Amino acid sequence: MAIVAFIQPAIADESVSLNFVNADIPSVVKTIGAHTGKTFIIDPRVTGTVNIISQAPVSKDIAYQILLSSLRVSGYAAVEERGVVKIVPEADAKTSGTVIDRGTQIAGDRIITQVFTLQNESAAQLAQVLRPLVAPNNFIGAYPGSNVLVIVDYASNVNRIAKIISSIDVPTSADLQLIKLQYASAVDVANLLKGLMPETNTNPINPGAPAKLSLGVEPRTNSLIVRAETPQLVARIKTLIAGLDIPTAAGGNIHVVYLRNAEAVKVADTLRGLISGGTSSNVATASSATPSAPGAAPGAVTGAATSAAASSIQAYASTNSLVIVAPDHVYNALRTVIDKLDARRAQVYVEALVVEVSASVASEFGIQWQDLSGLNRGGSQVIGGTNFGGTGTNIIGAAGNISAVNTGLNIGIVRGRVNIPGVGEVLNLGALARALEADQKGNVLSTPNILTLDNEEGKIVVGQNVPFVTGSFTQTANASTNPFQTIERKDIGLTLKVTPQVAEGGTVKLKAFLEVSSVVPTTTAIKSVDLITNKRSIENTVLVDDGQIVVIGGLIQDDTKNNESKVPLLGDIPFVGNLFKYQTKNRDKTNLMVFLRPYVLRDGKAANQLTGERYEYIRNEQNAVLRENESSLLPPTGGALLPTGGAQLSPATKPVSK
């Protein structure tokens, strides 16, 4: 850019006559800058000539405005920023306009940006009306989220558009109307009109704008609250309601109500109990309050009770609907209750985290002696030795079967073989030294998840169904021949049962039961009647906020066992006594914690989002397994893979093979 800057001391009463004929634009800008004292930056694309003729002298402010007008005629604009005036093509000026508040007034042909927040009208609709009034190279746009207009244009034109917006953005005279119904149910009429009147739907082009017609129900007075954009729309609604709000003919008071969320059988039982309870109460109250009233009609006291008693409510489970036979005023009262009972119930997605960290440390050391040489000699001989530990650790068992010695360091002294009558030939194991250290650690994390309705129990079981023998008998003398046994199967693994209750403030009351069980492993073949199981369970009720984690219980266990076997007297001798001892030490430490985190899903969108996240997670896990199984030496065998877009799957969609 070429920068032309000329600064001359300003004189308050100084005026100048302008006379430019086919003058070069940069020269004109330089001259006006010298007269006004302003600094200009001229874009290299600014070229051409202008013609300015003034019959009388003008002040420097007027001279500056005349320059801006002449630039606008030639397709250029002036943008003021930080005391500098930039002369650029009009198409580029909209990216640099000064942002001003709605109350600020700036005149002339400067490029400015102004934001208008609308209170009553739709910004998107008004933008379409005002777009022809904005210069082609400038900008007007609507943001539906905040219902605002953004305009970038010349200051004089923005001021003119602001006056138009002020005249249009005013509340309508038919803003709110209260229409009281006498015979029809306000809930039924509102649902009918919402299905028939397209004005009640949101404009798909401008979702942020309010609907042209909104309907609300005031159940206490059986009234409709109507908000419409125009008086004509209100008059149309009143005409439709007047045609619907008429008394039913004799025998025509049968109504069918289709439920969306609640169960018809349960709602019918509730309504029948409500009517029967109200009847007895009304009769008792009326009978006690009006016996002495002079001139009272005989049937006036029990009129309301008779109407309620004549009502009938039946549930049709096949279509989940209610069939109600009742007078209009009774039906209107029941319809309001039905609408509240048939509200969509929230769902609760509960994540359970069962974390178990265990550590087991064991050590074993001992020396055993024996001498069996005298068994193969005649006469009186002496044999003996020390014998510590159980199967797999004592020296006698090792002498009979050396392969049965347990793991660890085993050092022995063998003195040939000896023949034991009734046992056979065994090693003459003179000494056996054993040393062992074992360190075992485990980290188990279980994350069962469950989705259930508010106030409904959800249950998930992950594990095995193990048989347990509870009894047996036989009808023959030989009990080992065809015995009859009774077996009971029990679930072994992880069981989670949760009953959530959602409060209005977002707090969730959780009634939780969690059980973790397992079968104790064994190395011997035992019967199912001898099975031993470990079991940890917790059952309580807690309060937790939506999306927060709460710990409902835990177990911290530290079990230490020390065992020492020794030969009397010899084992107590310092240092030497270690040759006549056998020591074992065990320490088992377990940390178990249970956490719960509920998520409240109040609408279908939240449930679909959660389902989509879990669906994509398991699909990514499948992809990872397939990639790990790929081999360059073997041909691909394919595998079941969930299709994409799990949240939008149709019922007929099947998994595909990859």
XYZ file of C-alpha atoms in Angstrom:
658
model
C 0.000 0.000 0.000
C 1.058 3.551 -0.708
C 0.739 5.738 2.400
C -0.118 9.420 1.861
C 0.034 11.439 5.076
C 0.002 15.208 5.301
C -0.542 16.980 8.627
C -1.404 20.693 8.763
C -2.289 22.660 11.917
C -6.084 22.813 12.163
C -7.852 26.165 12.353
C -11.355 26.111 13.854
C -12.928 28.653 11.463
C -10.975 27.586 8.421
C -13.076 26.671 5.367
C -12.163 25.736 1.845
C -13.760 25.591 -1.563
C -13.574 22.247 -3.356
C -13.145 22.129 -7.123
C -11.916 18.794 -8.521
C -12.566 17.881 -12.152
C -11.364 14.432 -13.251
C -8.935 14.545 -10.347
C -6.936 11.471 -9.392
C -8.378 9.852 -6.237
C -5.033 9.615 -4.339
C -4.420 13.312 -5.049
C -7.873 14.257 -3.765
C -7.343 12.191 -0.627
C -3.983 13.870 -0.069
C -5.528 17.327 -0.400
C -8.448 16.561 1.952
C -6.019 15.004 4.409
C -3.933 18.190 4.423
C -7.077 20.228 5.141
C -8.560 17.937 7.850
C -5.363 16.680 9.482
C -6.376 12.990 9.118
C -4.026 10.112 8.245
C -5.024 7.944 5.283
C -3.895 4.483 4.099
C -4.768 3.898 0.446
C -5.104 0.363 -0.928
C -3.127 -0.102 -4.196
C -6.361 -1.228 -5.867
C -7.883 2.232 -5.328
C -7.613 4.018 -8.705
C -9.679 6.307 -10.900
C -10.854 9.931 -10.840
C -13.579 11.932 -9.090
C -15.425 15.207 -9.696
C -16.183 17.443 -6.688
C -17.512 20.989 -7.060
C -18.693 23.181 -4.161
C -20.206 26.641 -4.804
C -19.504 27.853 -1.256
C -16.651 27.222 1.157
C -17.154 24.218 3.497
C -15.656 23.293 6.851
C -13.122 20.513 7.222
C -15.755 18.114 8.678
C -18.038 18.675 5.699
C -15.071 18.289 3.361
C -14.278 14.906 4.917
C -17.895 13.715 4.513
C -17.867 14.889 0.872
C -14.735 12.768 0.318
C -16.433 9.698 1.805
C -19.500 10.213 -0.421
C -17.375 10.563 -3.537
C -15.456 7.384 -2.652
C -18.753 5.517 -2.147
C -19.931 6.619 -5.620
C -16.703 5.282 -7.101
C -17.060 1.876 -5.347
C -14.645 2.479 -2.482
C -15.164 2.824 1.261
C -13.379 4.395 4.205
C -12.783 2.396 7.391
C -11.627 4.264 10.502
C -9.544 2.289 12.975
C -7.181 3.587 15.695
C -7.082 7.129 14.294
C -6.211 5.984 10.757
C -8.578 5.995 7.770
C -8.141 3.069 5.347
C -9.393 3.496 1.785
C -10.252 0.012 0.415
C -12.639 -1.489 -2.176
C -16.190 -1.658 -0.897
C -16.241 -5.492 -1.000
C -13.350 -5.672 1.517
C -14.705 -3.063 3.933
C -17.194 -5.429 5.606
C -14.366 -7.341 7.318
C -13.035 -4.213 9.049
C -16.096 -2.209 10.086
C -16.071 -0.666 13.559
C -18.505 -2.408 15.949
C -20.794 0.100 17.715
C -23.584 -0.219 20.252
C -27.212 0.184 19.319
C -27.511 3.506 21.186
C -24.482 5.072 19.461
C -25.285 7.358 16.523
C -22.725 7.740 13.705
C -23.732 9.512 10.490
C -22.112 9.707 7.084
C -20.682 7.118 4.720
C -18.370 5.269 7.118
C -18.505 1.457 7.201
C -19.733 0.249 10.624
C -20.914 -3.036 12.186
C -23.953 -3.093 14.470
C -25.700 -5.946 16.302
C -29.481 -5.798 16.870
C -31.054 -8.057 19.513
C -34.716 -8.685 18.646
C -37.306 -9.090 21.368
C -40.455 -10.068 19.479
C -39.729 -10.873 15.829
C -37.705 -13.675 14.262
C -34.201 -12.580 13.266
C -34.066 -15.003 10.324
C -37.346 -13.774 8.857
C -36.478 -10.123 9.340
C -33.060 -10.634 7.693
C -34.788 -11.758 4.507
C -36.933 -8.594 4.504
C -33.989 -6.216 5.095
C -31.460 -7.848 2.763
C -32.467 -5.795 -0.348
C -31.888 -2.586 1.656
C -28.201 -3.392 2.293
C -25.530 -2.590 -0.294
C -24.691 -5.656 -2.457
C -21.085 -5.761 -1.256
C -22.023 -5.453 2.440
C -23.419 -7.988 4.894
C -26.557 -8.796 6.847
C -27.005 -12.083 8.759
C -29.139 -13.669 11.486
C -28.095 -15.851 14.412
C -31.183 -17.883 15.479
C -29.646 -19.072 18.746
C -29.745 -15.574 20.286
C -32.291 -14.133 17.811
C -29.938 -11.305 16.733
C -29.165 -9.474 13.488
C -25.638 -8.490 12.395
C -25.403 -5.687 9.816
C -22.228 -4.308 8.184
C -22.986 -1.282 5.997
C -22.576 2.488 5.673
C -23.484 4.374 8.842
C -26.258 6.374 7.183
C -27.876 3.192 5.851
C -27.495 1.359 9.193
C -29.290 4.232 10.938
C -32.144 3.976 8.442
C -32.386 0.181 8.949
C -32.354 0.684 12.741
C -35.505 2.822 12.478
C -37.184 0.111 10.385
C -36.256 -2.585 12.961
C -37.633 -0.460 15.820
C -40.939 -0.129 13.975
C -41.243 -3.846 13.237
C -39.873 -5.408 16.443
C -42.849 -4.569 18.689
C -45.139 -6.934 20.635
C -48.370 -7.843 18.867
C -51.722 -6.885 20.313
C -52.835 -10.545 20.309
C -49.913 -11.849 22.349
C -51.703 -13.909 25.029
C -55.308 -15.043 25.224
C -57.090 -17.075 27.928
C -59.928 -19.261 26.593
C -62.015 -21.102 29.182
C -63.753 -24.317 28.097
C -67.092 -25.359 29.537
C -67.703 -28.878 28.217
C -64.637 -30.227 26.383
C -61.365 -31.184 28.050
C -58.645 -28.570 27.642
C -56.004 -31.313 27.400
C -57.828 -33.099 24.553
C -58.482 -29.863 22.661
C -54.844 -28.772 23.001
C -53.559 -32.128 21.689
C -56.022 -31.986 18.786
C -55.047 -28.455 17.770
C -51.320 -29.212 18.008
C -51.802 -32.040 15.529
C -53.939 -30.018 13.111
C -52.423 -26.514 13.224
C -49.078 -26.285 11.351
C -48.421 -22.942 13.071
C -47.640 -24.824 16.315
C -44.542 -26.415 14.749
C -41.111 -24.811 14.746
C -39.913 -23.475 11.422
C -37.320 -25.997 10.120
C -35.480 -23.212 8.295
C -35.138 -21.168 11.495
C -35.244 -23.580 14.467
C -34.296 -20.863 16.957
C -37.336 -18.725 16.213
C -40.499 -19.236 18.298
C -43.504 -20.931 16.697
C -46.296 -18.762 15.337
C -48.801 -20.420 17.677
C -48.254 -21.802 21.171
C -50.854 -23.609 23.276
C -50.786 -24.151 27.033
C -53.227 -25.904 29.377
C -54.355 -24.619 32.764
C -55.997 -27.761 34.231
C -57.438 -26.198 37.384
C -59.883 -23.987 35.432
C -59.987 -26.208 32.294
C -58.656 -23.334 30.173
C -56.346 -22.860 27.196
C -53.628 -20.222 27.092
C -52.994 -19.163 23.491
C -50.093 -17.092 22.158
C -50.385 -16.128 18.503
C -48.483 -13.734 16.268
C -51.556 -12.115 14.681
C -55.130 -11.341 15.791
C -56.379 -13.281 12.751
C -54.750 -16.444 14.063
C -56.336 -15.921 17.496
C -59.776 -15.479 15.913
C -59.277 -18.696 13.953
C -58.362 -20.593 17.120
C -61.404 -19.233 18.969
C -63.707 -20.352 16.145
C -62.315 -23.897 16.238
C -62.559 -24.107 20.037
C -66.170 -22.842 19.994
C -67.091 -25.645 17.605
C -65.446 -28.251 19.825
C -66.625 -26.982 23.214
C -70.214 -28.248 23.004
C -72.122 -30.602 25.357
C -72.260 -34.256 24.403
C -75.565 -35.847 23.528
C -77.286 -38.370 25.766
C -75.285 -41.589 25.711
C -72.404 -39.904 23.936
C -70.170 -39.471 26.985
C -67.874 -42.397 26.134
C -64.217 -41.387 25.716
C -61.159 -43.351 24.626
C -57.766 -42.100 25.814
C -54.594 -43.602 24.310
C -51.612 -43.598 26.655
C -48.061 -42.974 25.450
C -45.925 -43.928 28.443
C -47.957 -45.253 31.377
C -49.589 -48.706 31.601
C -53.344 -48.576 31.024
C -54.140 -51.268 33.612
C -52.311 -49.471 36.424
C -53.735 -46.057 35.486
C -57.269 -47.497 35.406
C -56.850 -48.967 38.897
C -55.582 -45.614 40.173
C -58.475 -43.670 38.659
C -61.078 -46.124 39.947
C -59.612 -45.809 43.427
C -59.644 -42.025 43.101
C -63.323 -41.970 42.131
C -64.427 -44.461 44.778
C -62.497 -42.651 47.497
C -63.895 -39.263 46.438
C -67.466 -40.594 46.356
C -67.554 -41.753 49.937
C -65.908 -38.589 51.145
C -68.252 -36.300 49.209
C -71.346 -38.147 50.392
C -70.257 -37.979 54.006
C -69.412 -34.300 53.798
C -72.607 -33.342 51.992
C -74.830 -35.382 54.266
C -73.408 -33.800 57.379
C -73.447 -30.264 56.040
C -76.910 -29.920 54.500
C -79.612 -31.829 56.424
C -81.031 -28.706 58.096
C -80.799 -26.417 55.086
C -84.338 -25.231 54.298
C -85.560 -25.550 50.739
C -82.704 -27.729 49.579
C -83.455 -29.984 46.644
C -83.489 -33.681 47.553
C -80.930 -34.645 44.884
C -78.666 -31.618 45.189
C -76.632 -33.056 48.039
C -75.688 -36.280 46.316
C -75.512 -34.959 42.740
C -71.741 -34.919 42.540
C -71.464 -38.295 44.231
C -74.022 -39.795 41.852
C -72.092 -38.506 38.812
C -68.889 -40.065 40.068
C -70.611 -43.308 40.989
C -72.120 -43.534 37.491
C -68.664 -43.263 35.927
C -66.854 -46.317 34.577
C -63.169 -46.748 33.724
C -61.835 -49.772 31.865
C -58.374 -50.541 30.519
C -57.780 -52.079 27.077
C -54.285 -53.536 27.326
C -53.935 -54.461 23.625
C -53.753 -50.787 22.561
C -52.710 -49.468 26.002
C -55.771 -47.233 26.177
C -58.508 -46.254 28.634
C -62.246 -46.366 27.992
C -64.014 -43.833 30.222
C -67.761 -43.423 30.606
C -68.411 -40.265 32.625
C -70.156 -36.895 32.485
C -68.199 -34.041 30.937
C -67.162 -32.398 34.201
C -65.958 -35.715 35.665
C -64.123 -36.652 32.471
C -62.394 -33.248 32.340
C -61.104 -33.737 35.883
C -59.925 -37.280 35.101
C -58.321 -36.185 31.825
C -56.113 -33.742 33.672
C -54.953 -36.484 36.045
C -54.324 -38.876 33.135
C -52.164 -36.304 31.351
C -49.946 -35.963 34.423
C -49.719 -39.722 35.019
C -48.872 -40.362 31.357
C -45.700 -38.274 31.456
C -42.492 -39.747 30.094
C -40.558 -41.395 32.879
C -36.872 -40.773 33.263
C -34.375 -43.587 32.811
C -31.239 -44.099 34.878
C -28.015 -45.586 33.539
C -25.953 -46.930 36.446
C -22.257 -47.702 36.205
C -20.876 -49.953 38.943
C -17.139 -50.219 39.563
C -15.936 -53.165 41.653
C -12.209 -52.791 42.315
C -10.293 -55.516 44.135
C -6.534 -55.300 44.772
C -4.983 -58.287 46.534
C -1.441 -59.196 47.526
C -0.203 -62.504 48.954
C 3.317 -63.051 50.336
C 4.498 -66.490 51.537
C 7.851 -67.796 52.732
C 8.960 -71.267 53.840
C 12.228 -72.625 55.216
C 13.169 -75.792 57.107
C 15.504 -78.768 57.376
C 14.355 -82.341 58.038
C 16.423 -85.415 58.943
C 15.855 -89.128 58.888
C 17.773 -92.416 58.858
C 16.089 -95.570 57.484
C 19.267 -97.703 57.037
C 18.298 -100.065 59.863
C 15.234 -101.332 58.000
C 17.277 -103.731 55.822
C 19.452 -105.079 58.666
C 18.793 -107.945 61.000
C 18.423 -107.669 64.706
C 17.439 -104.588 66.648
C 18.083 -101.379 64.743
C 17.319 -97.718 65.387
C 15.560 -95.534 62.825
C 14.218 -92.028 63.202
C 14.149 -88.480 61.977
C 12.156 -85.287 61.900
C 8.988 -84.824 59.874
C 7.473 -81.341 59.347
C 4.825 -79.998 57.019
C 2.077 -81.621 55.040
C 1.822 -83.394 51.709
C 4.544 -82.307 49.296
C 6.762 -80.793 51.982
C 7.603 -83.549 54.513
C 10.597 -85.816 54.061
C 8.663 -89.085 54.312
C 6.428 -88.190 51.386
C 9.455 -87.092 49.356
C 11.163 -90.423 50.035
C 8.208 -92.343 48.592
C 7.642 -90.057 45.572
C 10.342 -87.518 44.882
C 8.258 -85.916 42.082
C 5.565 -84.964 44.599
C 7.776 -82.393 46.325
C 6.305 -78.919 46.105
C 7.873 -75.996 44.254
C 10.831 -74.101 45.685
C 14.440 -74.948 46.444
C 14.759 -78.592 47.573
C 18.187 -80.033 48.579
C 18.483 -83.593 49.849
C 21.005 -86.277 50.820
C 20.215 -89.761 49.420
C 21.768 -92.908 50.913
C 20.513 -95.501 48.475
C 17.192 -97.255 48.713
C 15.453 -99.237 51.422
C 12.611 -101.731 51.229
C 9.715 -101.003 53.594
C 7.432 -104.006 54.167
C 3.951 -103.302 52.870
C 5.105 -100.119 51.078
C 7.835 -101.168 48.742
C 11.172 -99.729 47.833
C 11.723 -96.043 48.706
C 14.638 -93.668 48.804
C 16.741 -93.545 51.921
C 16.493 -89.733 52.080
C 18.845 -88.717 54.841
C 18.149 -84.953 54.803
C 15.817 -82.532 53.009
C 16.217 -78.749 53.074
C 13.412 -76.607 51.595
C 13.308 -72.871 50.902
C 10.506 -70.941 49.162
C 9.382 -67.338 48.711
C 6.163 -66.544 46.838
C 4.748 -63.130 45.973
C 1.347 -63.015 44.280
C -0.580 -59.848 43.374
C -3.914 -59.365 41.678
C -5.926 -56.451 40.364
C -9.524 -57.125 39.359
C -11.791 -54.437 37.938
C -15.422 -55.210 37.089
C -17.634 -52.547 35.506
C -21.185 -53.862 35.150
C -23.596 -51.331 33.618
C -27.376 -51.356 33.661
C -30.160 -49.142 32.274
C -33.564 -49.121 33.957
C -36.654 -46.980 34.344
C -37.182 -44.658 37.270
C -38.529 -46.641 40.262
C -38.038 -49.961 38.425
C -35.524 -52.609 39.495
C -32.756 -53.529 37.068
C -30.678 -56.673 37.435
C -27.575 -57.998 35.717
C -25.769 -61.290 36.412
C -22.322 -62.107 35.011
C -20.906 -65.470 36.029
C -21.632 -69.201 36.074
C -24.532 -71.357 37.215
C -22.871 -73.941 39.486
C -24.642 -77.122 40.742
C -24.611 -77.932 44.467
C -25.689 -81.334 45.811
C -28.280 -80.784 48.547
C -29.153 -84.418 49.323
C -29.047 -88.016 48.098
C -30.580 -91.418 48.890
C -30.824 -94.891 47.374
C -33.462 -97.614 47.552
C -31.004 -100.537 47.397
C -28.692 -101.932 50.003
C -25.685 -100.928 47.933
C -25.639 -97.148 48.337
C -23.159 -96.751 45.481
C -25.577 -98.154 42.901
C -27.732 -95.565 41.125
C -28.067 -93.072 43.997
C -30.745 -90.382 43.686
C -29.392 -86.882 44.271
C -31.082 -83.511 44.588
C -29.139 -80.616 43.054
C -29.600 -76.886 43.489
C -28.016 -74.504 41.018
C -26.734 -71.122 42.174
C -25.328 -68.157 40.290
C -21.640 -67.676 41.028
C -20.042 -64.469 39.781
C -21.209 -60.867 39.899
C -24.825 -59.870 40.562
C -26.022 -56.253 40.511
C -29.570 -55.146 41.335
C -30.431 -51.439 41.356
C -33.712 -49.572 41.932
C -33.250 -45.824 41.228
C -35.604 -43.027 42.217
C -35.052 -39.634 40.583
C -35.924 -36.470 42.512
C -36.845 -33.173 40.888
C -33.578 -31.525 41.868
C -31.469 -34.112 40.032
C -30.633 -36.217 43.090
C -30.908 -39.973 42.594
C -31.891 -42.334 45.403
C -30.281 -45.709 44.733
C -31.369 -48.929 46.378
C -28.471 -51.160 45.427
C -27.553 -54.804 45.956
C -24.195 -56.113 44.745
C -22.733 -59.565 45.267
C -19.364 -60.933 44.166
C -18.897 -64.684 44.628
C -16.410 -67.262 43.388
C -15.568 -70.945 43.805
C -12.422 -71.626 45.817
C -9.919 -73.327 43.471
C -8.619 -76.744 44.504
C -6.052 -79.172 43.133
C -7.965 -82.326 44.068
C -11.005 -83.842 42.414
C -13.854 -83.092 44.800
C -17.582 -83.563 44.520
C -19.991 -80.684 44.067
C -21.185 -81.286 47.614
C -17.720 -80.275 48.826
C -17.532 -76.993 46.882
C -16.476 -73.941 48.850
C -17.434 -70.456 47.657
C -16.219 -66.992 48.544
C -18.971 -64.408 48.833
C -18.925 -60.641 49.286
C -22.209 -58.746 49.159
C -23.526 -55.323 50.067
C -27.075 -53.983 50.158
C -28.022 -50.441 51.105
C -29.719 -47.228 49.972
C -27.775 -44.051 49.169
C -28.314 -40.584 47.707
C -26.084 -39.370 44.875
C -26.181 -36.460 42.427
C -26.655 -37.057 38.724
C -23.338 -38.053 37.115
C -21.400 -38.215 40.406
C -19.583 -41.207 41.931
C -20.428 -42.552 45.384
C -18.704 -45.358 47.279
C -21.238 -47.733 48.819
C -18.898 -50.041 50.716
C -15.610 -51.839 50.826
C -13.433 -54.445 52.492
C -9.900 -54.006 53.773
C -8.513 -57.312 55.058
C -4.990 -58.128 56.259
C -4.462 -61.774 57.244
C -1.063 -62.832 58.668
C -0.144 -66.410 59.626
C 3.187 -67.575 61.113
C 3.862 -71.265 61.787
C 6.930 -72.804 63.379
C 7.612 -76.511 63.996
C 10.725 -77.684 65.819
C 12.313 -80.498 67.757
C 12.071 -79.938 71.518
C 15.260 -78.648 73.129
C 17.302 -78.987 69.936
C 15.205 -76.385 68.172
C 15.849 -73.861 70.960
C 19.651 -73.938 70.636
C 20.893 -70.647 69.110
C 21.984 -70.949 65.463
C 22.238 -74.732 65.608
C 18.534 -74.934 66.397
C 17.674 -73.788 62.850
C 18.700 -77.240 61.655
C 15.790 -78.711 63.626
C 13.082 -76.159 62.709
C 10.531 -75.696 59.937
C 9.013 -72.212 59.527
C 6.257 -70.896 57.238
C 4.895 -67.348 56.962
C 1.856 -66.148 54.983
C 0.334 -62.709 54.600
C -2.801 -62.028 52.519
C -3.977 -58.441 52.042
C -7.198 -57.591 50.206
C -8.634 -54.176 49.301
C -12.147 -54.241 47.832
C -14.186 -51.117 46.997
C -17.559 -50.698 45.274
C -18.509 -47.466 43.464
C -21.740 -46.399 41.747
C -22.350 -43.570 39.279
C -25.887 -42.872 37.940
C -26.741 -40.900 34.791
C -30.319 -39.621 34.442
C -31.684 -39.854 30.875
C -34.782 -37.658 30.670
C -35.462 -37.860 26.926
C -34.877 -40.035 23.899
C -31.979 -37.906 22.657
C -29.910 -38.617 25.780
C -30.640 -42.348 25.521
C -29.673 -42.435 21.836
C -26.430 -40.581 22.533
C -25.478 -43.034 25.283
C -26.365 -46.014 23.094
C -24.327 -44.628 20.211
C -21.248 -44.159 22.415
C -21.412 -47.717 23.774
C -22.113 -49.111 20.305
C -19.045 -47.424 18.786
C -16.908 -48.552 21.731
C -17.717 -52.237 21.227
C -17.295 -51.866 17.460
C -13.796 -50.433 17.947
C -12.981 -53.364 20.233
C -14.067 -55.768 17.479
C -11.849 -53.973 14.965
C -8.888 -54.210 17.334
C -9.376 -57.981 17.745
C -9.645 -58.485 13.987
C -6.449 -56.501 13.390
C -4.550 -58.528 15.996
C -5.634 -61.811 14.380
C -4.459 -60.795 10.909
C -1.458 -62.762 9.634
C 0.571 -62.426 6.478
C 1.007 -66.230 6.291
C -2.629 -67.253 6.671
C -5.561 -66.101 4.537
C -8.129 -63.857 6.251
C -11.107 -65.762 7.605
C -13.302 -62.727 8.249
C -15.326 -62.110 11.372
C -18.628 -60.744 12.606
C -18.495 -56.965 12.822
C -21.256 -54.639 13.878
C -22.434 -52.270 11.126
C -21.794 -48.547 11.345
C -24.395 -46.131 12.668
C -25.642 -48.313 15.509
C -27.952 -45.643 16.970
C -29.815 -45.414 13.626
C -30.049 -49.154 12.869
C -33.302 -50.502 11.519
C -34.718 -53.708 13.073
C -33.825 -55.683 9.924
C -30.149 -54.683 9.962
C -27.800 -57.588 10.512
C -24.102 -57.666 11.483
C -21.769 -57.818 8.534
C -18.605 -59.782 8.009
C -15.310 -58.129 7.382
